Coordinates of C-alpha atoms and ligand atoms in Angstrom, one line a residue:
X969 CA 164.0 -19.4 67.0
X970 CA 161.4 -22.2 66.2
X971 CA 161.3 -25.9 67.7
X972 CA 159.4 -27.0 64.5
X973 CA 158.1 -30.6 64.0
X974 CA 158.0 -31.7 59.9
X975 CA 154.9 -30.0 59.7
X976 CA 155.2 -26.8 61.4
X977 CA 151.9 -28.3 63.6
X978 CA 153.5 -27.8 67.3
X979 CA 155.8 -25.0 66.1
X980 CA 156.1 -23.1 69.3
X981 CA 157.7 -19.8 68.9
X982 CA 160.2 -18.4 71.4
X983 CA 160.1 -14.2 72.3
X984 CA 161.7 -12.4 69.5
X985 CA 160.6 -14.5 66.8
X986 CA 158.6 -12.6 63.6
X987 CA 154.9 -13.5 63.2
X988 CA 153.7 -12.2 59.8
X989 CA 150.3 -10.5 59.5
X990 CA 148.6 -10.8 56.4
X991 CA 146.5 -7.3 56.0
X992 CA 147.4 -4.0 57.7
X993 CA 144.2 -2.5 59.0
X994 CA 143.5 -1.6 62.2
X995 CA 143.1 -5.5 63.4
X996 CA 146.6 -6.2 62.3
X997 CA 148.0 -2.9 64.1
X998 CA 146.6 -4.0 67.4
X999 CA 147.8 -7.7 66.6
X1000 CA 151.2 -6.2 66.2
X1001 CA 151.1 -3.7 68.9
X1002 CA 149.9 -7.0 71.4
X1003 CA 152.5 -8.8 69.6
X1004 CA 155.5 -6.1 70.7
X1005 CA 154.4 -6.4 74.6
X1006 CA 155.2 -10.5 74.2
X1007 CA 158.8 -9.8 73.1
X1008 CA 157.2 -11.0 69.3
X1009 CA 158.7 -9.4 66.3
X1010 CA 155.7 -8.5 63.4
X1011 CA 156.2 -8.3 59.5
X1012 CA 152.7 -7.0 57.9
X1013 CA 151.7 -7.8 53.9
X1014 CA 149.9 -4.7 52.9
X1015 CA 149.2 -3.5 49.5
X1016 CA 149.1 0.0 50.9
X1017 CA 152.5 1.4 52.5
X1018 CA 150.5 3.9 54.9
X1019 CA 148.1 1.8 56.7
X1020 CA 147.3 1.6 60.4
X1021 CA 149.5 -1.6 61.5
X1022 CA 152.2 0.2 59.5
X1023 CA 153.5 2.3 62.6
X1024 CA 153.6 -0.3 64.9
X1025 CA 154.8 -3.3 62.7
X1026 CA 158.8 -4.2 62.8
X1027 CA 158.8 -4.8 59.5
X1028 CA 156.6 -4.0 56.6
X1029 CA 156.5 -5.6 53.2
X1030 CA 154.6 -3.8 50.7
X1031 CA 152.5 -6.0 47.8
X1032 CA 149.1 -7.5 46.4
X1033 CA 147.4 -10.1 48.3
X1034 CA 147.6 -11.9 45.1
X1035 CA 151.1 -11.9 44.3
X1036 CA 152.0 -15.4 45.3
X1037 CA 155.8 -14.8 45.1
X1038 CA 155.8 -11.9 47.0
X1039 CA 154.0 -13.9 49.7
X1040 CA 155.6 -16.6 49.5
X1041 CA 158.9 -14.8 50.3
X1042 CA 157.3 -12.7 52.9
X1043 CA 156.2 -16.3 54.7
X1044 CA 159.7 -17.3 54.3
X1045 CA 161.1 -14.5 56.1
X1046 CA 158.6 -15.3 59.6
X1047 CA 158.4 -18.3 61.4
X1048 CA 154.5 -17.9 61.5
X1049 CA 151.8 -16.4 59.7
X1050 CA 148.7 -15.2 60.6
X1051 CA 145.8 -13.1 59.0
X1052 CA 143.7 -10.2 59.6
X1053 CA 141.1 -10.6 57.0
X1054 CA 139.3 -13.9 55.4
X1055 CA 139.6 -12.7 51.4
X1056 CA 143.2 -14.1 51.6
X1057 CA 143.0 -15.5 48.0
X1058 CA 143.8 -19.6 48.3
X1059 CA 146.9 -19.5 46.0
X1060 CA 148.7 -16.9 48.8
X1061 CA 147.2 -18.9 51.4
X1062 CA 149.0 -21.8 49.6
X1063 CA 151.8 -20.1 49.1
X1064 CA 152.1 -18.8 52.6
X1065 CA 151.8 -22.1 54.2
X1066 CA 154.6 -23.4 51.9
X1067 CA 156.8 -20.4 53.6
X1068 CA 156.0 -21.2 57.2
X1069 CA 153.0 -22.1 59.1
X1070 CA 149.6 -20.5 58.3
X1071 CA 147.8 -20.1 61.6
X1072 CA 144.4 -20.1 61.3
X1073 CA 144.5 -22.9 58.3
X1074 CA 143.6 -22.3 55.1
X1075 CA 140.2 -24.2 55.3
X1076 CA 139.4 -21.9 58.3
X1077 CA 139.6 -19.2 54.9
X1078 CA 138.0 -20.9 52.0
X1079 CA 134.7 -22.0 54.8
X1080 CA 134.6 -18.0 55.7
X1081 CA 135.0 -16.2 52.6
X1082 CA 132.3 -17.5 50.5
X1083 CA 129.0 -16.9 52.4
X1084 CA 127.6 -20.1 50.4
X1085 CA 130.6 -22.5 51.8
X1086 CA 130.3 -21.1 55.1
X1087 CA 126.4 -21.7 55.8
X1088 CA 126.4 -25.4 53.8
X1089 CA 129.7 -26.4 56.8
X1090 CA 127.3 -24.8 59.4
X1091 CA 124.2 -26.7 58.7
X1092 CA 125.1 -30.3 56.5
X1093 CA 128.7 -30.6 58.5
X1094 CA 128.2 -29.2 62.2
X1095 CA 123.9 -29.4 62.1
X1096 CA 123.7 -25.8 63.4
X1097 CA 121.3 -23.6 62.5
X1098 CA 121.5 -20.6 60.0
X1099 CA 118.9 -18.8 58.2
X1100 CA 117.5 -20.2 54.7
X1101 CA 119.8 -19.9 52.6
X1102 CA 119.4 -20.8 48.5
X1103 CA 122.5 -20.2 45.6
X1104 CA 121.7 -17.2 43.2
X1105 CA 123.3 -17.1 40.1
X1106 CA 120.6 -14.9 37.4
X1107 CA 117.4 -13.1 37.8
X1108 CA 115.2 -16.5 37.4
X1109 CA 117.2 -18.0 40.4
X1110 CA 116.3 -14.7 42.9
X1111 CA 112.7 -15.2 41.7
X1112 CA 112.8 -18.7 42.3
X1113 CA 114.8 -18.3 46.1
X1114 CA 112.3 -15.7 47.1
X1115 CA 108.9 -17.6 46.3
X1116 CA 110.7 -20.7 48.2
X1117 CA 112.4 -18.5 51.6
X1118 CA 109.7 -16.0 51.6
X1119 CA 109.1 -11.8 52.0
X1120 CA 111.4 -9.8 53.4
X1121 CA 114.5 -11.5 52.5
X1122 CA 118.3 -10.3 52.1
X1123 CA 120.1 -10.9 49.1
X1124 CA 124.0 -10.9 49.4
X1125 CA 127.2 -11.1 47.2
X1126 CA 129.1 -14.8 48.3
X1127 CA 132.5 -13.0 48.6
X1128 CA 133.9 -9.6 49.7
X1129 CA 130.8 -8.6 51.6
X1130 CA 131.6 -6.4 54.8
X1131 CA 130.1 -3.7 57.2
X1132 CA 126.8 -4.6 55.3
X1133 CA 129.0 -3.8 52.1
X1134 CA 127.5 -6.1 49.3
X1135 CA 123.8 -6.6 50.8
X1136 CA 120.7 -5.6 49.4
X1137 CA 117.0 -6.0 51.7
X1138 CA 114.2 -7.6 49.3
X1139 CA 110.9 -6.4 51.1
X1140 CA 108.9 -6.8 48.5
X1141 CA 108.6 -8.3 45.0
X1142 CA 108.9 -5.4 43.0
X1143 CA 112.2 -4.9 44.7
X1144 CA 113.7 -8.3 43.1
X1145 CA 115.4 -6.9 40.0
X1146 CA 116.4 -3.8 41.6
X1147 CA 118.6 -5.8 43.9
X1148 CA 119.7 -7.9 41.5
X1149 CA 121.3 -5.0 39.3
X1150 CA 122.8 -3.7 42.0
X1151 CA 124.8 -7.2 42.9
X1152 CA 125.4 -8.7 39.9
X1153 CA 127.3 -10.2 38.0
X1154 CA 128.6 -11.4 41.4
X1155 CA 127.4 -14.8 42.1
X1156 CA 124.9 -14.2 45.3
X1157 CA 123.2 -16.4 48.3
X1158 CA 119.6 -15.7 48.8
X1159 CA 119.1 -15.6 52.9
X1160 CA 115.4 -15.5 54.6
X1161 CA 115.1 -12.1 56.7
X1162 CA 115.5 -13.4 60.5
X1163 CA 113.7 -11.3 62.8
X1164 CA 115.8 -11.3 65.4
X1165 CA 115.2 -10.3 69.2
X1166 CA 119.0 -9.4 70.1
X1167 CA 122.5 -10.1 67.7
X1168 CA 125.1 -11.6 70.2
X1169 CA 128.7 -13.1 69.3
X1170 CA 131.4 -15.1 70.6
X1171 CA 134.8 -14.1 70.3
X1172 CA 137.0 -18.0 71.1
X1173 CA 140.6 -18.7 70.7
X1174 CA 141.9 -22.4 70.5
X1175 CA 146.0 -23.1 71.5
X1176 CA 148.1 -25.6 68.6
X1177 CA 147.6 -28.1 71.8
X1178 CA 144.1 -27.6 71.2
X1179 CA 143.3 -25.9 74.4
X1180 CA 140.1 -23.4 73.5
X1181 CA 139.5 -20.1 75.8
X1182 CA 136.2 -18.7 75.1
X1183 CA 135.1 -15.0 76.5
X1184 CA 131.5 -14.2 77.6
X1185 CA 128.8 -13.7 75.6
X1186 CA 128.9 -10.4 74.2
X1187 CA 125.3 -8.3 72.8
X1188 CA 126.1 -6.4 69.7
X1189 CA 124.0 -3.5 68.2
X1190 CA 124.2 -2.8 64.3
X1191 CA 123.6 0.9 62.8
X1192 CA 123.5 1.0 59.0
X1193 CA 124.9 -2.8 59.0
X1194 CA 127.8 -1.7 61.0
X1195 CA 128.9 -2.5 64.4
X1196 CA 128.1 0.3 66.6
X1197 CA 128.3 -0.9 70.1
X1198 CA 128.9 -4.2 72.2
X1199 CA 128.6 -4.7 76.0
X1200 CA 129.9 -7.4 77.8
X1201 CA 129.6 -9.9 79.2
X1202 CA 125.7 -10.2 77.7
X1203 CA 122.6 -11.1 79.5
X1204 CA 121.3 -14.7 79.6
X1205 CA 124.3 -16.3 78.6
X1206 CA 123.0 -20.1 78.8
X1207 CA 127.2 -21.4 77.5
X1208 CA 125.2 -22.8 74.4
X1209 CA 127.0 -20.0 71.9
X1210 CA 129.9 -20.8 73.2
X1211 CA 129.8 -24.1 72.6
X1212 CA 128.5 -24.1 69.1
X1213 CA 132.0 -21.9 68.8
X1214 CA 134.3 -24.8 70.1
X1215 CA 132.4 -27.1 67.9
X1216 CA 134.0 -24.8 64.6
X1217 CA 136.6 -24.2 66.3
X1218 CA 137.3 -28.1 66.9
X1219 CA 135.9 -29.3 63.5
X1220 CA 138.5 -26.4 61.7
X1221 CA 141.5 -27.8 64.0
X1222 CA 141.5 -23.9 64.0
X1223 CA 144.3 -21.9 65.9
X1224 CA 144.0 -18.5 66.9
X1225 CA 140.9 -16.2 67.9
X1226 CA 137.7 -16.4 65.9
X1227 CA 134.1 -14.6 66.2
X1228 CA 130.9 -16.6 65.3
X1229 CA 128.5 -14.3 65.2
X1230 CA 124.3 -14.9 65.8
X1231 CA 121.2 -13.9 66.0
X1232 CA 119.0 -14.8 69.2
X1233 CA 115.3 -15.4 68.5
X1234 CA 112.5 -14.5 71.1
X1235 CA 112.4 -17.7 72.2
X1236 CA 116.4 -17.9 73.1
X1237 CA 117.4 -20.1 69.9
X1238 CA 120.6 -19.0 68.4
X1239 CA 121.0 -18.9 64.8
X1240 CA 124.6 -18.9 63.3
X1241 CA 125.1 -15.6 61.2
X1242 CA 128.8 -15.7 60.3
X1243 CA 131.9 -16.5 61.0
X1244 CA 135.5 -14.9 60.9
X1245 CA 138.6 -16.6 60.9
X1246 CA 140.3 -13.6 63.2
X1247 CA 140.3 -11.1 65.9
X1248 CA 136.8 -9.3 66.0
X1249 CA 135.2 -6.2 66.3
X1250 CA 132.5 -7.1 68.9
X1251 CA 136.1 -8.6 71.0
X1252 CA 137.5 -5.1 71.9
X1253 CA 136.1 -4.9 75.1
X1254 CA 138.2 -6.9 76.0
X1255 CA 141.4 -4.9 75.7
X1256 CA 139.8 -3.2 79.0
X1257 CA 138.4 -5.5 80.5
X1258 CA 141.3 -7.1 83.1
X1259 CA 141.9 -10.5 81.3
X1260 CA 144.1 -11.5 78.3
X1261 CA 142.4 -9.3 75.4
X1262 CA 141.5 -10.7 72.3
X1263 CA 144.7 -9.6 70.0
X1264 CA 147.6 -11.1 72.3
X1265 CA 145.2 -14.1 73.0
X1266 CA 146.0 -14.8 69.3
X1267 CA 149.5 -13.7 69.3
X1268 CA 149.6 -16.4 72.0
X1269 CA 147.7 -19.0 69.7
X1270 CA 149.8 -18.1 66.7
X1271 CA 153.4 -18.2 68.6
X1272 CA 152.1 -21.8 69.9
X1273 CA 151.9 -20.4 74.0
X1274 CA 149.6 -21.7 76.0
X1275 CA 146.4 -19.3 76.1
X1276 CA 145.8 -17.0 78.7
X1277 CA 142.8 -15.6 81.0
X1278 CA 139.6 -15.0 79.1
X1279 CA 137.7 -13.9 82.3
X1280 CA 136.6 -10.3 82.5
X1281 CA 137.5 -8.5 85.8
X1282 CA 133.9 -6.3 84.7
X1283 CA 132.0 -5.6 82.5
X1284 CA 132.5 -3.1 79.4
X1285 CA 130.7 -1.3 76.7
X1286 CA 132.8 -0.9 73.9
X1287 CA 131.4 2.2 70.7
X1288 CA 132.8 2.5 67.8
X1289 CA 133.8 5.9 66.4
X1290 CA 132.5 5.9 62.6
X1291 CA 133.8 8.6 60.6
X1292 CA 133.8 12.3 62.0
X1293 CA 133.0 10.3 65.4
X1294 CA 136.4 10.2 65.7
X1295 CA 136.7 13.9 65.9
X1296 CA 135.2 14.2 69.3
X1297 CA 138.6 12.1 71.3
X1298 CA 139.4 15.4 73.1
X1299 CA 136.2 15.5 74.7
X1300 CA 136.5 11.7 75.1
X1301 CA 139.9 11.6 76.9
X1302 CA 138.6 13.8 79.8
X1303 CA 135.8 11.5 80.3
X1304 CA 136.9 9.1 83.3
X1305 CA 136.9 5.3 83.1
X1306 CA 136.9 5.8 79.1
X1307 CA 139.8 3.9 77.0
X1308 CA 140.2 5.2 73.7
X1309 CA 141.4 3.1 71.0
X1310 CA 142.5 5.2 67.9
X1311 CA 143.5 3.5 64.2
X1312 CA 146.0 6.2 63.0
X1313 CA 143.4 6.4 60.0
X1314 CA 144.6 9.9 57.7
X1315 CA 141.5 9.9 55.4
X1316 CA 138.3 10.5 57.8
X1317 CA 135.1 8.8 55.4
X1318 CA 132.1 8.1 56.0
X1319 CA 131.6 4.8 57.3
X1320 CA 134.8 4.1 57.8
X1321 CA 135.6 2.9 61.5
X1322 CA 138.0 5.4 63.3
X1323 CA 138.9 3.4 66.5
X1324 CA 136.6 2.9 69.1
X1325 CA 136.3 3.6 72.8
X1326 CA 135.8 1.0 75.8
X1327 CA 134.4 2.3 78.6
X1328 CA 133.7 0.1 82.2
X1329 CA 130.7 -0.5 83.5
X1330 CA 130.4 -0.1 87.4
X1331 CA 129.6 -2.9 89.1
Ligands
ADP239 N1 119.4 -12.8 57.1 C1 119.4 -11.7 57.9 N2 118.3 -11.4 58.6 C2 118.3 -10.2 59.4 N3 119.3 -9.3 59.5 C3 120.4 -9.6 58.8 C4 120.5 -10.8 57.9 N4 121.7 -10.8 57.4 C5 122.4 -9.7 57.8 N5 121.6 -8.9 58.6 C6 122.0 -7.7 59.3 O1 123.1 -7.1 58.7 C7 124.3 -7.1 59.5 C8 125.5 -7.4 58.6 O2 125.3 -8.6 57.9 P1 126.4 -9.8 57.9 O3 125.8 -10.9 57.2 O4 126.9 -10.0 59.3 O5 127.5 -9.2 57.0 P2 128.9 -8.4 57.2 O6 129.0 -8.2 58.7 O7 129.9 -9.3 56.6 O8 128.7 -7.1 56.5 C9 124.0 -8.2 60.5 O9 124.8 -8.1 61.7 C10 122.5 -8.0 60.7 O10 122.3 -6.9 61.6
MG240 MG1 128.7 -9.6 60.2

């Protein structure tokens, strides 16, 4: 099905070929459901049998990220594989690659999963700016990081953070060894508390051939740490986030969507929060918004095709539904001009994102 060169770099992937997903959440379900309107085939990796992507997956193999033969026979049966999440551990990313090509890379992984990796590349390698950031590794280094970046400050694990999972806020110093029992053993980065005017993100894609497709700016609103809403395209969009994006996107020779994520001072300076090496949260307005969205934009990256249209046709305000929000999609669907997005979820937690719903602002 694959015209591949001796390094799987140009692979381009005909329709009916099998891209594997590693991860079956609700990111790899709408990867695979995007996947199915291209004529693509998709085999997910999930350690849990019953998980969103499972229902609209071709093919499901059922195993721990760490098994590296399991994933390495899973890689051999696609001719791609792509990821949903950035803790692929390196051995399966190694693995996977040996299999059939890994699209993002595996350095697009080991820069994003370790928060201390990922700010040193932004700031010695690309010269961008992120908050202060200082290694902790016991209770002398916190004191030491706080009396150098200041009060309040945010102490967080390196690895496995998420949905402000693994973050603890430092206001004051009698707060220090508090927030160091709670994270450790886990080795942590110290970050100075930005006080942001507005968080924004941009959700790029780059093509094997290089090509890069960037949408909008989008303005994203955090409750408890979690996404809760993004409208786009934002306000004052000056191109400069975006172009910060192709510069990671470029210096990764990364293919597929990724979201960069910021926080935009009073004065309009953007500082790099974070990155992740897939489809985002803050991109699904764009599965309403009249261009290519976000999930077959990588599908398209992934398979090798040429990217599509990252132009919305109008704007769109995209809410999450955490938890029992999720309850309310009767009342939703009889709402007009609302799409609702739902992740097949059975166990309703707190916290937990639902699905979310995009709804079009008039213009
Ligand atoms: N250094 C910081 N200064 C101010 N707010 C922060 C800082 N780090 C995180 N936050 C807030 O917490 C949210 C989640 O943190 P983030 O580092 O993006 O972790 P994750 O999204 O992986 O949980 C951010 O979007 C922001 O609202
Ligand atoms: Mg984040």
């Amino acid at each position: 099905m694959s015209l591949k060169d001796q390094q799987g770099a140009q692979t381009v992937l005909s329709p009916g070929s099998t891209i594997g997903i590693l991860g079956g959440g609700q990111l790899g379900r709408m990867l695979a459901l995007a996947g199915a309107r291209l004529g693509l085939k998709t085999h997910i990796y999930t350690p849990e049998a019953s998980c969103p992507a499972a229902l609209a997956a071709t093919e499901l193999t059922v195993g721990e990220f760490d098994d590296v033969d399991r994933v390495l026979d899973f890689a051999k049966s696609c001719d791609a594989v792509t990821y949903e999440f950035e803790n692929v551990p390196a051995l399966s990313a190694k693995a996977a690659t040996s299999g059939a090509p890994l699209r993002p890379n595996a350095d697009a992984l080991n820069v994003s999963q370790d928060r201390l990796v990922e700010k040193t590349f932004l700031k010695e390698k690309l010269g961008l700016e992120v908050a202060g950031f200082a290694a902790v590794n016991s209770l002398d280094d916190l004191r030491g990081a706080v009396k150098e970046l200041g009060l309040p400050c945010v102490l967080k694990t390196r690895r496995f953070g998420y949905d402000g999972k693994g973050q603890v806020i430092i206001k004051s110093e009698g707060d220090i060894e508090g927030a160091w029992d709670r994270l450790s053993p886990a080795e942590c980065i110290l970050e100075a508390f930005v006080s942001f005017e507005r968080e924004v993100s941009i959700v790029a894609a780059r093509g094997v051939d290089g090509q890069i497709a960037a949408y909008p700016l989008t303005e994203n609103v955090h409750k408890n740490h979690i996404l809760y809403q993004s409208t786009a395209p934002a306000s004052q969009d000056d191109g400069s986030a975006a172009k910060m994006a192709g510069q990671i996107l470029e210096t990764l020779d990364y293919v597929g969507v990724m979201g960069v994520e910021f926080f935009q001072m009073a004065t309009g300076d953007l500082i790099v929060n974070e990155i992740a090496p897939r489809v985002h949260n803050s991109g699904h307005w764009t599965q309403d918004a009249g261009c290519t969205d976000q999930f077959e934009q990588h599908m398209r990256a992934v398979a090798g095709w040429p990217l599509g249209q990252a132009i919305p046709q109008h704007g769109v305000v995209m809410t999450n539904l955490i938890g029992d929000e999720a309850k309310a999609w009767k009342t939703l669907a009889q709402e007009a001009g609302v799409f609702i997005h739902l992740y097949g979820k059975s166990e309703c937690r707190t916290g937990r994102k639902m699905g979310h719903v995009n709804r079009i602002v008039k213009s």
